[in-house]
Short mmCIF file of C-alpha atoms in Angstrom, two decimals:
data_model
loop_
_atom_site.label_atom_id
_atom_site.label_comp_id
_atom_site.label_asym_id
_atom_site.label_seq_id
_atom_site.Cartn_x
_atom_site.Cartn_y
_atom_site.Cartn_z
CA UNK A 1 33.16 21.98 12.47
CA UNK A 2 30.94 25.01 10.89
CA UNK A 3 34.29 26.99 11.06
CA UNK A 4 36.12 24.57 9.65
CA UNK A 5 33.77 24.11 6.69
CA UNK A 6 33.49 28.11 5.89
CA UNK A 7 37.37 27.93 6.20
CA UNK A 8 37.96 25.01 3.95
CA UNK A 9 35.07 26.63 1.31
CA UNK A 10 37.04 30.18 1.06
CA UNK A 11 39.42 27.77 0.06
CA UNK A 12 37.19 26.60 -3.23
CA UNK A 13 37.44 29.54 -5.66
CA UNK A 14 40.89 29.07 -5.45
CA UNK A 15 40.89 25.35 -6.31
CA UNK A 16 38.79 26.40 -8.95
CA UNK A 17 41.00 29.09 -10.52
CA UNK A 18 43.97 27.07 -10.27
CA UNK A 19 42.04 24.25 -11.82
CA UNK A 20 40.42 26.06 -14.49
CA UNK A 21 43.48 28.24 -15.89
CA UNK A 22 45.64 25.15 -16.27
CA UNK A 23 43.82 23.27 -17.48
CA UNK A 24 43.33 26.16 -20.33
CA UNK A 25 46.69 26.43 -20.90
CA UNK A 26 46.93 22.57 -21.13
CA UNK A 27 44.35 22.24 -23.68
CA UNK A 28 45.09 25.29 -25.66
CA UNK A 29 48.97 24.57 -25.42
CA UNK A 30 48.65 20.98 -25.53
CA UNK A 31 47.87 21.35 -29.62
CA UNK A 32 51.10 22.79 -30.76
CA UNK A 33 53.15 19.68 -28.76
CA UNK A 34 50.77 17.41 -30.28
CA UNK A 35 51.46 18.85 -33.57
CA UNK A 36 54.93 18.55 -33.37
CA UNK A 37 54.84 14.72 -31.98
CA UNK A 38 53.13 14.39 -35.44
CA UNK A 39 55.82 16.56 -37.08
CA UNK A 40 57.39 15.06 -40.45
CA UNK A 41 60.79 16.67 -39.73
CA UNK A 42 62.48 14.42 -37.22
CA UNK A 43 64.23 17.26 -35.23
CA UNK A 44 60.93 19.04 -34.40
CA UNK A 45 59.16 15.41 -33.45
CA UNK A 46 62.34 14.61 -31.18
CA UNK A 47 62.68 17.88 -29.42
CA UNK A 48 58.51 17.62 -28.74
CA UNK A 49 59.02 14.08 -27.66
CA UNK A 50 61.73 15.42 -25.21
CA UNK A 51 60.02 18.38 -24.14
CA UNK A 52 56.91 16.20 -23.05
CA UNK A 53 59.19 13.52 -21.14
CA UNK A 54 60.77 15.69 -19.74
CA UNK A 55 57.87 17.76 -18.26
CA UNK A 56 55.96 14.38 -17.65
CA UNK A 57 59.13 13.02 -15.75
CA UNK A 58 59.28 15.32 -12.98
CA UNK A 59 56.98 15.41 -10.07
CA UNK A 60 54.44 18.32 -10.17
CA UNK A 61 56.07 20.09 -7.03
CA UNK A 62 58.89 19.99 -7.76
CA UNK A 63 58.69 22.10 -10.81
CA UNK A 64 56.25 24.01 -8.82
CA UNK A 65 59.50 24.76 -6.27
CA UNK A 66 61.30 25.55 -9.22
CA UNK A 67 59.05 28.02 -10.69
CA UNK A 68 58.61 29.62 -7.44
CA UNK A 69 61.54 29.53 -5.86
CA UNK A 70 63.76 29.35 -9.12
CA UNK A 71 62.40 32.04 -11.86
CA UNK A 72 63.26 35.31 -11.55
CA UNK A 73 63.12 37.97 -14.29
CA UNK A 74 65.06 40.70 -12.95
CA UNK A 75 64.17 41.54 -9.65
CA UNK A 76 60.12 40.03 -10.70
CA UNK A 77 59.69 36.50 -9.57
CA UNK A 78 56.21 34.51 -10.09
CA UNK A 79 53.95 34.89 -7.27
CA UNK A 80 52.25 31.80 -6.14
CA UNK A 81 49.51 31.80 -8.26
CA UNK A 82 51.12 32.48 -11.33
CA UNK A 83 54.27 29.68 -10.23
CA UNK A 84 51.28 27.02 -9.79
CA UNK A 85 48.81 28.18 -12.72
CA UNK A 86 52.24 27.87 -15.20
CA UNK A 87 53.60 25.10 -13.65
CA UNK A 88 50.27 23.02 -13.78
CA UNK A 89 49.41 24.53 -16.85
CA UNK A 90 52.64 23.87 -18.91
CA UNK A 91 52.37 19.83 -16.88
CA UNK A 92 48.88 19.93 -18.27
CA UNK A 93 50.07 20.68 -22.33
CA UNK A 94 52.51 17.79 -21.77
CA UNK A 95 49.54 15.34 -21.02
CA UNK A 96 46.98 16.11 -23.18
CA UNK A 97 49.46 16.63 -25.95
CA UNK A 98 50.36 13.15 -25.50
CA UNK A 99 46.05 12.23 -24.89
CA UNK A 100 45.58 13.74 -28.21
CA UNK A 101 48.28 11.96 -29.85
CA UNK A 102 46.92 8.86 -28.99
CA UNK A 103 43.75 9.32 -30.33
CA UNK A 104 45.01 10.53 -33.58
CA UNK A 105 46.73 7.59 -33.71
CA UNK A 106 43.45 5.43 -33.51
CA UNK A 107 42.06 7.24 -36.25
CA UNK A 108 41.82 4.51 -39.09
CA UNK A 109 44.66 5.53 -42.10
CA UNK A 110 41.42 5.37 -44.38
CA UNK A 111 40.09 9.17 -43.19
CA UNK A 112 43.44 11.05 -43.84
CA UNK A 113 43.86 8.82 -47.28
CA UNK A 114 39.79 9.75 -48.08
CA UNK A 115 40.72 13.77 -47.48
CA UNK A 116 43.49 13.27 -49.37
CA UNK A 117 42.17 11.70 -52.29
CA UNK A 118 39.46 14.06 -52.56
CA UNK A 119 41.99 17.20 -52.47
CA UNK A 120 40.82 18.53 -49.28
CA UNK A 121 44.23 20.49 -48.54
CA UNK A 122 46.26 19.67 -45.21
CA UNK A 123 44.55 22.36 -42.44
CA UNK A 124 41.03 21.61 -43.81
CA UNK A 125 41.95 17.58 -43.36
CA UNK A 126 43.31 18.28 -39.39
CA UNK A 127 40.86 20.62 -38.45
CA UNK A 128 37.42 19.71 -40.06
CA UNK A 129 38.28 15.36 -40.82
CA UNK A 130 40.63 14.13 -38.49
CA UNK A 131 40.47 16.57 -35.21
CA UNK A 132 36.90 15.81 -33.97
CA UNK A 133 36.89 12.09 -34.55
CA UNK A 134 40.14 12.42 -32.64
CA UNK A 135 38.82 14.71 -29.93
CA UNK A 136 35.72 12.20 -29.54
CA UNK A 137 38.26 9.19 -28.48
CA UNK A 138 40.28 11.42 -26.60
CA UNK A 139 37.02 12.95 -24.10
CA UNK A 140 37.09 10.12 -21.46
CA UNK A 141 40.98 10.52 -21.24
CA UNK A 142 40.83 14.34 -20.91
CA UNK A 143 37.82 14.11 -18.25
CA UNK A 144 40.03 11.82 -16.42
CA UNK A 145 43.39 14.23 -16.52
CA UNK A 146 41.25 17.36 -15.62
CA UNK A 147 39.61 15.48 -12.85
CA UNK A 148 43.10 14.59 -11.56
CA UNK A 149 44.52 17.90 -12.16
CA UNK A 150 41.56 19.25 -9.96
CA UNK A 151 43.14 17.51 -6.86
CA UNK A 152 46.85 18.09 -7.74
CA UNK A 153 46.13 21.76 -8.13
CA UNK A 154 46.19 20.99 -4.22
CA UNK A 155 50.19 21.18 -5.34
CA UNK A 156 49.45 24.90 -5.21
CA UNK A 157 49.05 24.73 -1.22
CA UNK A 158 52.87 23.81 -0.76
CA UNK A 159 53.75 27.25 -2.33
CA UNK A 160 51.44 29.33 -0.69
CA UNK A 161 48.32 29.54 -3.35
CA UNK A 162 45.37 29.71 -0.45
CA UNK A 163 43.51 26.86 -1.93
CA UNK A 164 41.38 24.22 0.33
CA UNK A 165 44.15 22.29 1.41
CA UNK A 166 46.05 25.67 2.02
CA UNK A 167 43.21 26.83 4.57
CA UNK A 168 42.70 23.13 5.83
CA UNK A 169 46.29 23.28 6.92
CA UNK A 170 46.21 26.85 8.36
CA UNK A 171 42.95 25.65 10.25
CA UNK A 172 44.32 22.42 11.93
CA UNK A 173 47.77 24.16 12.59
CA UNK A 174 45.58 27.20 14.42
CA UNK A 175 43.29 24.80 16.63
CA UNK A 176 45.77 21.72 17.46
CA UNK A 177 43.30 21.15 20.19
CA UNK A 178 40.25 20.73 18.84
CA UNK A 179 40.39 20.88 14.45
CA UNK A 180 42.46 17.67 14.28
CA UNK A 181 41.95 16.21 10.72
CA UNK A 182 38.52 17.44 10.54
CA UNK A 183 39.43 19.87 7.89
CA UNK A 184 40.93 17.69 5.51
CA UNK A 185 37.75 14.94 5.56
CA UNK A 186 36.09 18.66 4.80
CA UNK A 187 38.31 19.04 1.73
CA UNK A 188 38.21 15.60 0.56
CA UNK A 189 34.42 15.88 0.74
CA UNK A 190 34.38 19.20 -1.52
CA UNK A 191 37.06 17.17 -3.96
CA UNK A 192 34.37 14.01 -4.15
CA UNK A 193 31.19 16.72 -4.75
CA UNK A 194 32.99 18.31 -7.53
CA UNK A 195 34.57 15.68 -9.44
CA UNK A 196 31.62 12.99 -9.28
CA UNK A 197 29.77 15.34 -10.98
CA UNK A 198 32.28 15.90 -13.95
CA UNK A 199 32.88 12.05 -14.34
CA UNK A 200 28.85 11.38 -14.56
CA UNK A 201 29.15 14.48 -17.49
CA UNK A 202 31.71 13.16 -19.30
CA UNK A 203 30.49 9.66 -19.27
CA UNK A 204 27.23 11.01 -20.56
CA UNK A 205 28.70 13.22 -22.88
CA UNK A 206 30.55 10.33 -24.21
CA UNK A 207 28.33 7.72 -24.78
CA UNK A 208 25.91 10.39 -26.23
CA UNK A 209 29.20 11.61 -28.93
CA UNK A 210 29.64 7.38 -29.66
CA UNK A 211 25.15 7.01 -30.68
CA UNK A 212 26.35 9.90 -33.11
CA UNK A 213 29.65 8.56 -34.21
CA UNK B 1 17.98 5.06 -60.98
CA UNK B 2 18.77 5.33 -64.87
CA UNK B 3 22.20 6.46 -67.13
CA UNK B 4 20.55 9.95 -68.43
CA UNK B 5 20.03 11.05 -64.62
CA UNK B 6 23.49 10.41 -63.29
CA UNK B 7 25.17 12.23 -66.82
CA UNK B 8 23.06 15.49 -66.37
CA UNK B 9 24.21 15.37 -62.82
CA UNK B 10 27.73 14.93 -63.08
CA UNK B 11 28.81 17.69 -65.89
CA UNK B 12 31.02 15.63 -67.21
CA UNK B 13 34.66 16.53 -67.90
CA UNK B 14 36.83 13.12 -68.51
CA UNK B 15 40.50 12.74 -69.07
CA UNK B 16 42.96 10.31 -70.09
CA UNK B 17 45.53 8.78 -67.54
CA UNK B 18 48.80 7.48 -69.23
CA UNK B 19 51.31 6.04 -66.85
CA UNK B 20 54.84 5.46 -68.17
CA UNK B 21 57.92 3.07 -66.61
CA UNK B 22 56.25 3.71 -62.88
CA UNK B 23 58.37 2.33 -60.18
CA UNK B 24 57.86 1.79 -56.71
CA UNK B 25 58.98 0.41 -54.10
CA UNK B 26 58.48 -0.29 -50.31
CA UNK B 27 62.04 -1.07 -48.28
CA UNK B 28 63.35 -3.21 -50.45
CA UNK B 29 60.41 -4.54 -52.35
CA UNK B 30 59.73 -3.82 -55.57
CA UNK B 31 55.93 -3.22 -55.96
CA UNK B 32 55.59 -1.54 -58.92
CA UNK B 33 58.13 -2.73 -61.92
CA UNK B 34 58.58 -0.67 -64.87
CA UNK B 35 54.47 -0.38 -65.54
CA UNK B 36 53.32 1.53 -68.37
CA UNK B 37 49.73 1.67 -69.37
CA UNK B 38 46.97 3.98 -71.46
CA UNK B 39 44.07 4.66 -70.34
CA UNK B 40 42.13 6.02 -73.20
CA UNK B 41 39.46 9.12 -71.78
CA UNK B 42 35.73 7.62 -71.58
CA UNK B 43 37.53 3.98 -71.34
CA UNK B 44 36.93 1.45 -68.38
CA UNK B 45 40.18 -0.39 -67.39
CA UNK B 46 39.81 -3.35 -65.65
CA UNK B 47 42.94 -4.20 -63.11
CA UNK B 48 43.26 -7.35 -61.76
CA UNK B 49 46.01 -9.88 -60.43
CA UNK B 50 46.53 -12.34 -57.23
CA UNK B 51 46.80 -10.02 -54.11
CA UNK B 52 50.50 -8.71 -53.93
CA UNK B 53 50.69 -7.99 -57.38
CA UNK B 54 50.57 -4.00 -57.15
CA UNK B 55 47.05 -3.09 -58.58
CA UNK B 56 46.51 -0.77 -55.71
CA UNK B 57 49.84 0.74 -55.15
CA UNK B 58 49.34 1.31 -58.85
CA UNK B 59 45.93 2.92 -59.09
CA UNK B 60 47.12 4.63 -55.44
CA UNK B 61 50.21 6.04 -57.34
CA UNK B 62 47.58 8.09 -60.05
CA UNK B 63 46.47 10.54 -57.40
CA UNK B 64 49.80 10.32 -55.43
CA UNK B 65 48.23 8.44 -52.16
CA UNK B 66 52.14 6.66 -52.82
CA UNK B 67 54.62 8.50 -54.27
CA UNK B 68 55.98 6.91 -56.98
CA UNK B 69 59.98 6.42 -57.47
CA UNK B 70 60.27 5.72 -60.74
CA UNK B 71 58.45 7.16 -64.12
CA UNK B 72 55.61 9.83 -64.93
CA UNK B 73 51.88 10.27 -64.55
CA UNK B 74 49.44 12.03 -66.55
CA UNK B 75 46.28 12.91 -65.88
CA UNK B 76 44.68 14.95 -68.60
CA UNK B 77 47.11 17.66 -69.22
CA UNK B 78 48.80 17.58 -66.40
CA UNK B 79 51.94 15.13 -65.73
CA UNK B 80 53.76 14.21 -62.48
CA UNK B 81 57.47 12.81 -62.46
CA UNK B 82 58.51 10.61 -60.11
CA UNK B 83 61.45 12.45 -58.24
CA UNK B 84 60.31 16.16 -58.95
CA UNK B 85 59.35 17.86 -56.02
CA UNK B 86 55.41 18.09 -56.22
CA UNK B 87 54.22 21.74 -54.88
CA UNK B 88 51.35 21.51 -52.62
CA UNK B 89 49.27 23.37 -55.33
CA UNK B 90 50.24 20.91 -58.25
CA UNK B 91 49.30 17.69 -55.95
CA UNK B 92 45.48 19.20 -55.32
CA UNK B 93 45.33 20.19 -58.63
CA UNK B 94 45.89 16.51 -59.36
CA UNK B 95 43.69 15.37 -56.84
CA UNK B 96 40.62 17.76 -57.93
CA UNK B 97 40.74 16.15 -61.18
CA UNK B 98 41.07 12.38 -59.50
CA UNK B 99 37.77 10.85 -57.42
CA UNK B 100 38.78 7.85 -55.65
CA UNK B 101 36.50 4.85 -53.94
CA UNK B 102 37.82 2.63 -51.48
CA UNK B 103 37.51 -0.75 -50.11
CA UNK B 104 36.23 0.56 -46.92
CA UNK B 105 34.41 3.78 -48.16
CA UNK B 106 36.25 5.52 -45.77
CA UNK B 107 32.92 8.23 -44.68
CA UNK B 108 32.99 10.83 -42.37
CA UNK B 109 31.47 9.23 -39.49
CA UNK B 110 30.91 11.86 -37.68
CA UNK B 111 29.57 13.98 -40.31
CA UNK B 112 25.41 13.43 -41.50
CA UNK B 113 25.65 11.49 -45.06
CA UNK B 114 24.41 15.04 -46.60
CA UNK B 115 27.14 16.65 -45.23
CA UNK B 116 29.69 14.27 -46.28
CA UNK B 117 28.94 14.61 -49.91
CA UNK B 118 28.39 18.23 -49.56
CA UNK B 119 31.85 19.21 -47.36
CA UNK B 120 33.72 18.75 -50.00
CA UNK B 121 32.45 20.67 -52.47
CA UNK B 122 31.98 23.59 -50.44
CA UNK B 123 35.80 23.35 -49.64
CA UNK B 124 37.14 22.20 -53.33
CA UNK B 125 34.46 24.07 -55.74
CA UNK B 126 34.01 27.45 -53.19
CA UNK B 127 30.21 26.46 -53.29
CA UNK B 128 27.68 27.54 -50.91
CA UNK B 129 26.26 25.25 -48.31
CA UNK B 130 22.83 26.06 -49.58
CA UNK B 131 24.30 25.22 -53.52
CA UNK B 132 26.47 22.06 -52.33
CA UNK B 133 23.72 20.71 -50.19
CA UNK B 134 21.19 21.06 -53.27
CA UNK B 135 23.72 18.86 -55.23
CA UNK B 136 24.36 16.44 -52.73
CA UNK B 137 20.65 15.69 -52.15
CA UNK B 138 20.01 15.43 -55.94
CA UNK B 139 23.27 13.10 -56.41
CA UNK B 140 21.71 11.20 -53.20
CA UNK B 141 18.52 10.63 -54.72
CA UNK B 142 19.73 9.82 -57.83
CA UNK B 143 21.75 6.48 -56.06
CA UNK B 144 18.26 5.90 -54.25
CA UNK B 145 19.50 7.72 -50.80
CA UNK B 146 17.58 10.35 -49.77
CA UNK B 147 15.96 9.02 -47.36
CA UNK B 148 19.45 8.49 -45.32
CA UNK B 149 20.92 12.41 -46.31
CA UNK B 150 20.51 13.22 -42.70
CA UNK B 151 21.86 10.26 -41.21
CA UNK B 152 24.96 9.29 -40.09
CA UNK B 153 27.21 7.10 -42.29
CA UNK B 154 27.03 4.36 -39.73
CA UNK B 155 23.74 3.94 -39.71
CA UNK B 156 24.00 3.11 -43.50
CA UNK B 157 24.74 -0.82 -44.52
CA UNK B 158 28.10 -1.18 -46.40
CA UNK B 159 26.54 -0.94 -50.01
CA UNK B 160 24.25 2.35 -49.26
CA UNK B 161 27.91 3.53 -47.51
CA UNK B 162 30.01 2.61 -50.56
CA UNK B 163 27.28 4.20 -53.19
CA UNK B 164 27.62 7.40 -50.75
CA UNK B 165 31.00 7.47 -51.10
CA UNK B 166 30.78 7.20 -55.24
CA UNK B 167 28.44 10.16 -54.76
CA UNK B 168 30.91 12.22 -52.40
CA UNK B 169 33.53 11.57 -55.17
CA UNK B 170 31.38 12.20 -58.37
CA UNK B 171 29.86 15.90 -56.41
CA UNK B 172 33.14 17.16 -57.53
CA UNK B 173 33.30 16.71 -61.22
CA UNK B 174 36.42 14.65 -61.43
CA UNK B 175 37.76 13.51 -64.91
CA UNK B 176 38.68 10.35 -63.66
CA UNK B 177 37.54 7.62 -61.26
CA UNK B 178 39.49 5.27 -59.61
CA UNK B 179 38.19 2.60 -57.76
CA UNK B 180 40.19 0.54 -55.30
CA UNK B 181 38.59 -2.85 -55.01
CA UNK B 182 35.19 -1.31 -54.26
CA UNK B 183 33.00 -4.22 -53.67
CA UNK B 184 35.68 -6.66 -51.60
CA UNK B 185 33.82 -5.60 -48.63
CA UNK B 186 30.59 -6.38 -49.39
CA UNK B 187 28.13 -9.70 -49.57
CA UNK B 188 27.34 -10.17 -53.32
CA UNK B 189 24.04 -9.19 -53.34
CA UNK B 190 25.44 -5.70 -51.87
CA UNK B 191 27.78 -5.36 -53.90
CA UNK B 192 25.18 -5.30 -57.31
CA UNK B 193 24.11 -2.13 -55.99
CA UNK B 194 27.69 -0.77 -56.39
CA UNK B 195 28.07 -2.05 -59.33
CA UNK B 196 25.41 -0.60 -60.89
CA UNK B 197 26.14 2.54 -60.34
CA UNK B 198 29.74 1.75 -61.32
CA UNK B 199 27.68 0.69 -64.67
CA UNK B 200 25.78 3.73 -65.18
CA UNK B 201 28.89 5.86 -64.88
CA UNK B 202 30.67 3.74 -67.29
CA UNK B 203 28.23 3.96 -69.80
CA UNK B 204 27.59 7.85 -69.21
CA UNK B 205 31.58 7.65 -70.16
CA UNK B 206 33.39 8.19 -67.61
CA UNK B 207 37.11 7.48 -67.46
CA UNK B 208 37.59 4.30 -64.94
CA UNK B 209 40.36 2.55 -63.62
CA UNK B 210 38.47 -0.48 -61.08
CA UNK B 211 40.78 -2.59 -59.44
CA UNK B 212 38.08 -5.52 -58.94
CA UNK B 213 38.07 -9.56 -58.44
CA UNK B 214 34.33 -8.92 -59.99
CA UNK B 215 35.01 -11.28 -62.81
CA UNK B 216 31.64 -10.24 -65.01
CA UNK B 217 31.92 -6.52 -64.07
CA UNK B 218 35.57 -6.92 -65.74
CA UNK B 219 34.32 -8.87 -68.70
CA UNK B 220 30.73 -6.58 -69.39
CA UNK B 221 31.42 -3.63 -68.50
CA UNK B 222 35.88 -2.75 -68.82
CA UNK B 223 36.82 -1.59 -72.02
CA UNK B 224 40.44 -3.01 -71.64
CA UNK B 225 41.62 -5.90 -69.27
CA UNK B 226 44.76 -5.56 -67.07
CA UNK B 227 46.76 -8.86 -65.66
CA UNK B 228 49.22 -7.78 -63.20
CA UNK B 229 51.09 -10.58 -60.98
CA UNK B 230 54.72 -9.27 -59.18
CA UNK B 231 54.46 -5.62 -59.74
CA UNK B 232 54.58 -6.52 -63.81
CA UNK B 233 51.87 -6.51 -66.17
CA UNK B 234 52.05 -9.86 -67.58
CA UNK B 235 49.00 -9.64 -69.94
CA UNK B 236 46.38 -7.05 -71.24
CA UNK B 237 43.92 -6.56 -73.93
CA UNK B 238 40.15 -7.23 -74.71
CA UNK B 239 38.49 -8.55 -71.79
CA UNK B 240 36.35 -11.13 -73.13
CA UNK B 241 39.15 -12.28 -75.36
CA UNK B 242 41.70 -12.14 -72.32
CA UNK B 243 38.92 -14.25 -69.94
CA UNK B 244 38.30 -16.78 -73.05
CA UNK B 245 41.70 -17.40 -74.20
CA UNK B 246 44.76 -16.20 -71.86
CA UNK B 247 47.88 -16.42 -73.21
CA UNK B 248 49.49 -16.45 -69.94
CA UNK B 249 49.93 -19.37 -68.14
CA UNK B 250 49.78 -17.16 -64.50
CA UNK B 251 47.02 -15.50 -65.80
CA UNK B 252 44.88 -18.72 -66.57
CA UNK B 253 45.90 -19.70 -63.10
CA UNK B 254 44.15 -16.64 -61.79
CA UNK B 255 41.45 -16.87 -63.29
CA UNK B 256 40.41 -20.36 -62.42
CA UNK B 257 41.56 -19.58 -59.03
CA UNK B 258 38.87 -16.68 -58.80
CA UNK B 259 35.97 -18.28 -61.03
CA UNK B 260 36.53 -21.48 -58.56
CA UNK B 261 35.43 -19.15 -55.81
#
């Protein structure tokens, strides 16, 4: 049991990392897909639209497999980590793009129309009007995909990124005797101790951002 | 608050707005049919009609919120075609002259009310928080809201929100006000307050267009009365004389419908 635990806790930093850097890329490279779903000039809107069906319609491991197993620059392929940071990562900028759309499209015509009228240019409207009423709808929806990402960055474990599940599996395939699934209630109980705390957060956060609003 | 306070605050600049054979259309509708009108700098031009007629797509074509398809705009010296290609440059040049009010005030919610009348200015005039700020709380007080500057707009009833929203527009010295119906969303005795700021302003001279059902706001305070019905204007003129004596069946017909109210 104590073994198992220490085992399954190496394991955490990684869940973290692969966690945390996707969900960057997702949120930083979620922005420019939004921004073309919102594109005037149909071509750009369609091949976004694509793009984020596209990445949206295929499971998560299996363009993890393809990363891994399938990019190769030269004689340089992707380790593991970088396959399942990518991978999630460019899954994550397909989701949120599509979270942010959303709430831009709650947004009541009346704020764009109000910017407008007053001759606040386009960049100033996005950035400084529209983008944080938008990003204040679209909190609970992005606590919820980074809280889901944080257990399918167990994904990572299927191509070799030494995550929890990674050393859970390693554990119970070294001690058939005596691990059996001990070391995945382990992992599940990390997952539960880290996420519960980000869901209480974001529910805070937002019902402290709608007082304000 | 009194007419001398809301003139030194304001520098006043006005403009004219002439609008001649504007078109639009939405699909297949026809909104907007051949309308030409004057509006004379310092004048108050009452619009009104039966909903559907086009007063807002009109007023919304003066500072291009719809782009009209027909005809030409001009706002002080500076005219729009319909059909020209409108640089980016030209349409905020048109829009810095242009303050606008709107049904539903359309605030920042989730800016403080200070910071919604003083955003703008620091973004359109290149003034200094510190400067635009200054302004804002001046032009707040002068409307009877200071005490709410460092609230948020939602914490503001619809008449304090709609008076903020006058203020926002008036911070940045435009030449021209439009006003889109600016009291429909208000109870009556909320909607005086707008009004009487509306008042002040007219009588301080600026250059109004109000698309209103306010009946006595039309009749006291326009300078010229507008009838529109189908995207036409079927009667204009004097507003007393208009209200006493309208030549137009339709109009008549309107007017009883909205003094029945």
């Amino acid at each position: 049991m104590g073994d198992a635990l220490l085992i399954v806790l190496l394991g955490l930093p990684m869940t973290l990392l692969v966690t945390v850097l996707s969900f960057t890329i997702g949120v930083i490279g979620g922005i420019p897909l939004m921004l073309g779903l919102r594109s005037r000039t149909r071509w750009v809107r369609l091949t976004c639209r694509f793009a984020v069906d596209l990445i949206r319609g295929v499971p998560p491991i299996v363009w993890l497999f393809l990363l891994y197993f399938g990019v190769s620059f030269g004689a340089i392929r992707l380790d593991s980590l970088n396959a399942a940071v990518w991978g999630l990562g460019i899954i994550s900028s397909a989701y949120l793009a599509e979270i942010y759309r959303g709430a831009f499209a709650t947004l009541p015509s009346g704020q764009a129309e109000a910017s407008a009228a007053l001759g606040l240019g386009g960049t100033v409207t996005l950035t400084r009007i529209l983008a944080p009423q938008a990003l204040r709808t679209a909190l609970p929806s992005i606590a919820t995909y980074l809280l889901s990402l944080l257990k399918d960055s167990s994904i990572a474990s299927t191509i070799g990124v030494a995550d929890m599940v990674f050393n859970a599996t390693m554990f119970a395939r070294q001690n058939p005797a005596t691990a059996g699934i001990v070391p995945f209630f382990i992992a599940a109980a990390v997952y539960l101790v880290i996420s519960i705390p980000v869901a209480v957060t974001a529910r805070r956060l937002d019902t402290r951002l709608r007082r304000t609003a | 608050m009194n007419v001398p306070l809301i003139t030194e605050a304001t520098e006043l600049a006005i403009a004219g707005v002439q609008i001649s054979n504007l078109s639009k259309r939405f699909g297949d509708h026809l909104v907007l049919d051949d309308i030409s009108m004057n509006v004379k700098p310092g004048s108050v031009t009452a619009l009104i009609g039966p909903s559907g007629s086009g007063k807002s797509t009109l007023l919304r074509c003066v500072n291009l919120l719809e782009t009209p398809d027909g005809g030409s705009i001009t706002v002080g010296s500076q005219t729009i075609r319909a059909g020209d290609r409108v640089k980016d440059r030209e349409l905020l040049t048109l829009r810095r002259q242009v303050g606008m009010v709107f049904q539903s005030f359309n605030l920042f919610p989730h800016f403080t009310v200070l910071r919604n009348v003083a955003f703008p200015q620091e973004k359109i005039l290149g003034r200094s928080r510190e400067e635009a700020e200054a302004r804002a709380r001046v032009l707040l007080e002068r409307v009877g809201l200071a005490d709410k500057a460092d609230q948020h707009p939602g914490k503001c009833s619809g008449g304090q929100q709609q008076r903020i929203a006058i203020v926002r527009a008036l911070a940045l010295n435009p030449r021209v006000m439009l006003f889109d119906e600016p009291t429909s969303a208000l109870d009556p005795e909320v909607g005086v307050e707008v009004l009487t700021v509306m008042r002040e302003l007219a009588d301080a001279g600026m250059t109004m267009i109000v698309v209103t059902h306010e009946m006595q706001f039309a009749r006291d305070v326009s300078d010229h009365l507008v009838v529109m019905a189908d995207g036409h204007i079927i009667e204009e003129g004097d507003p007393a004389e208009i209200m006493a004596d309208p030549r137009e069946e339709r109009t008549r017909r309107f007017l009883n419908a909205v003094l029945e109210r």
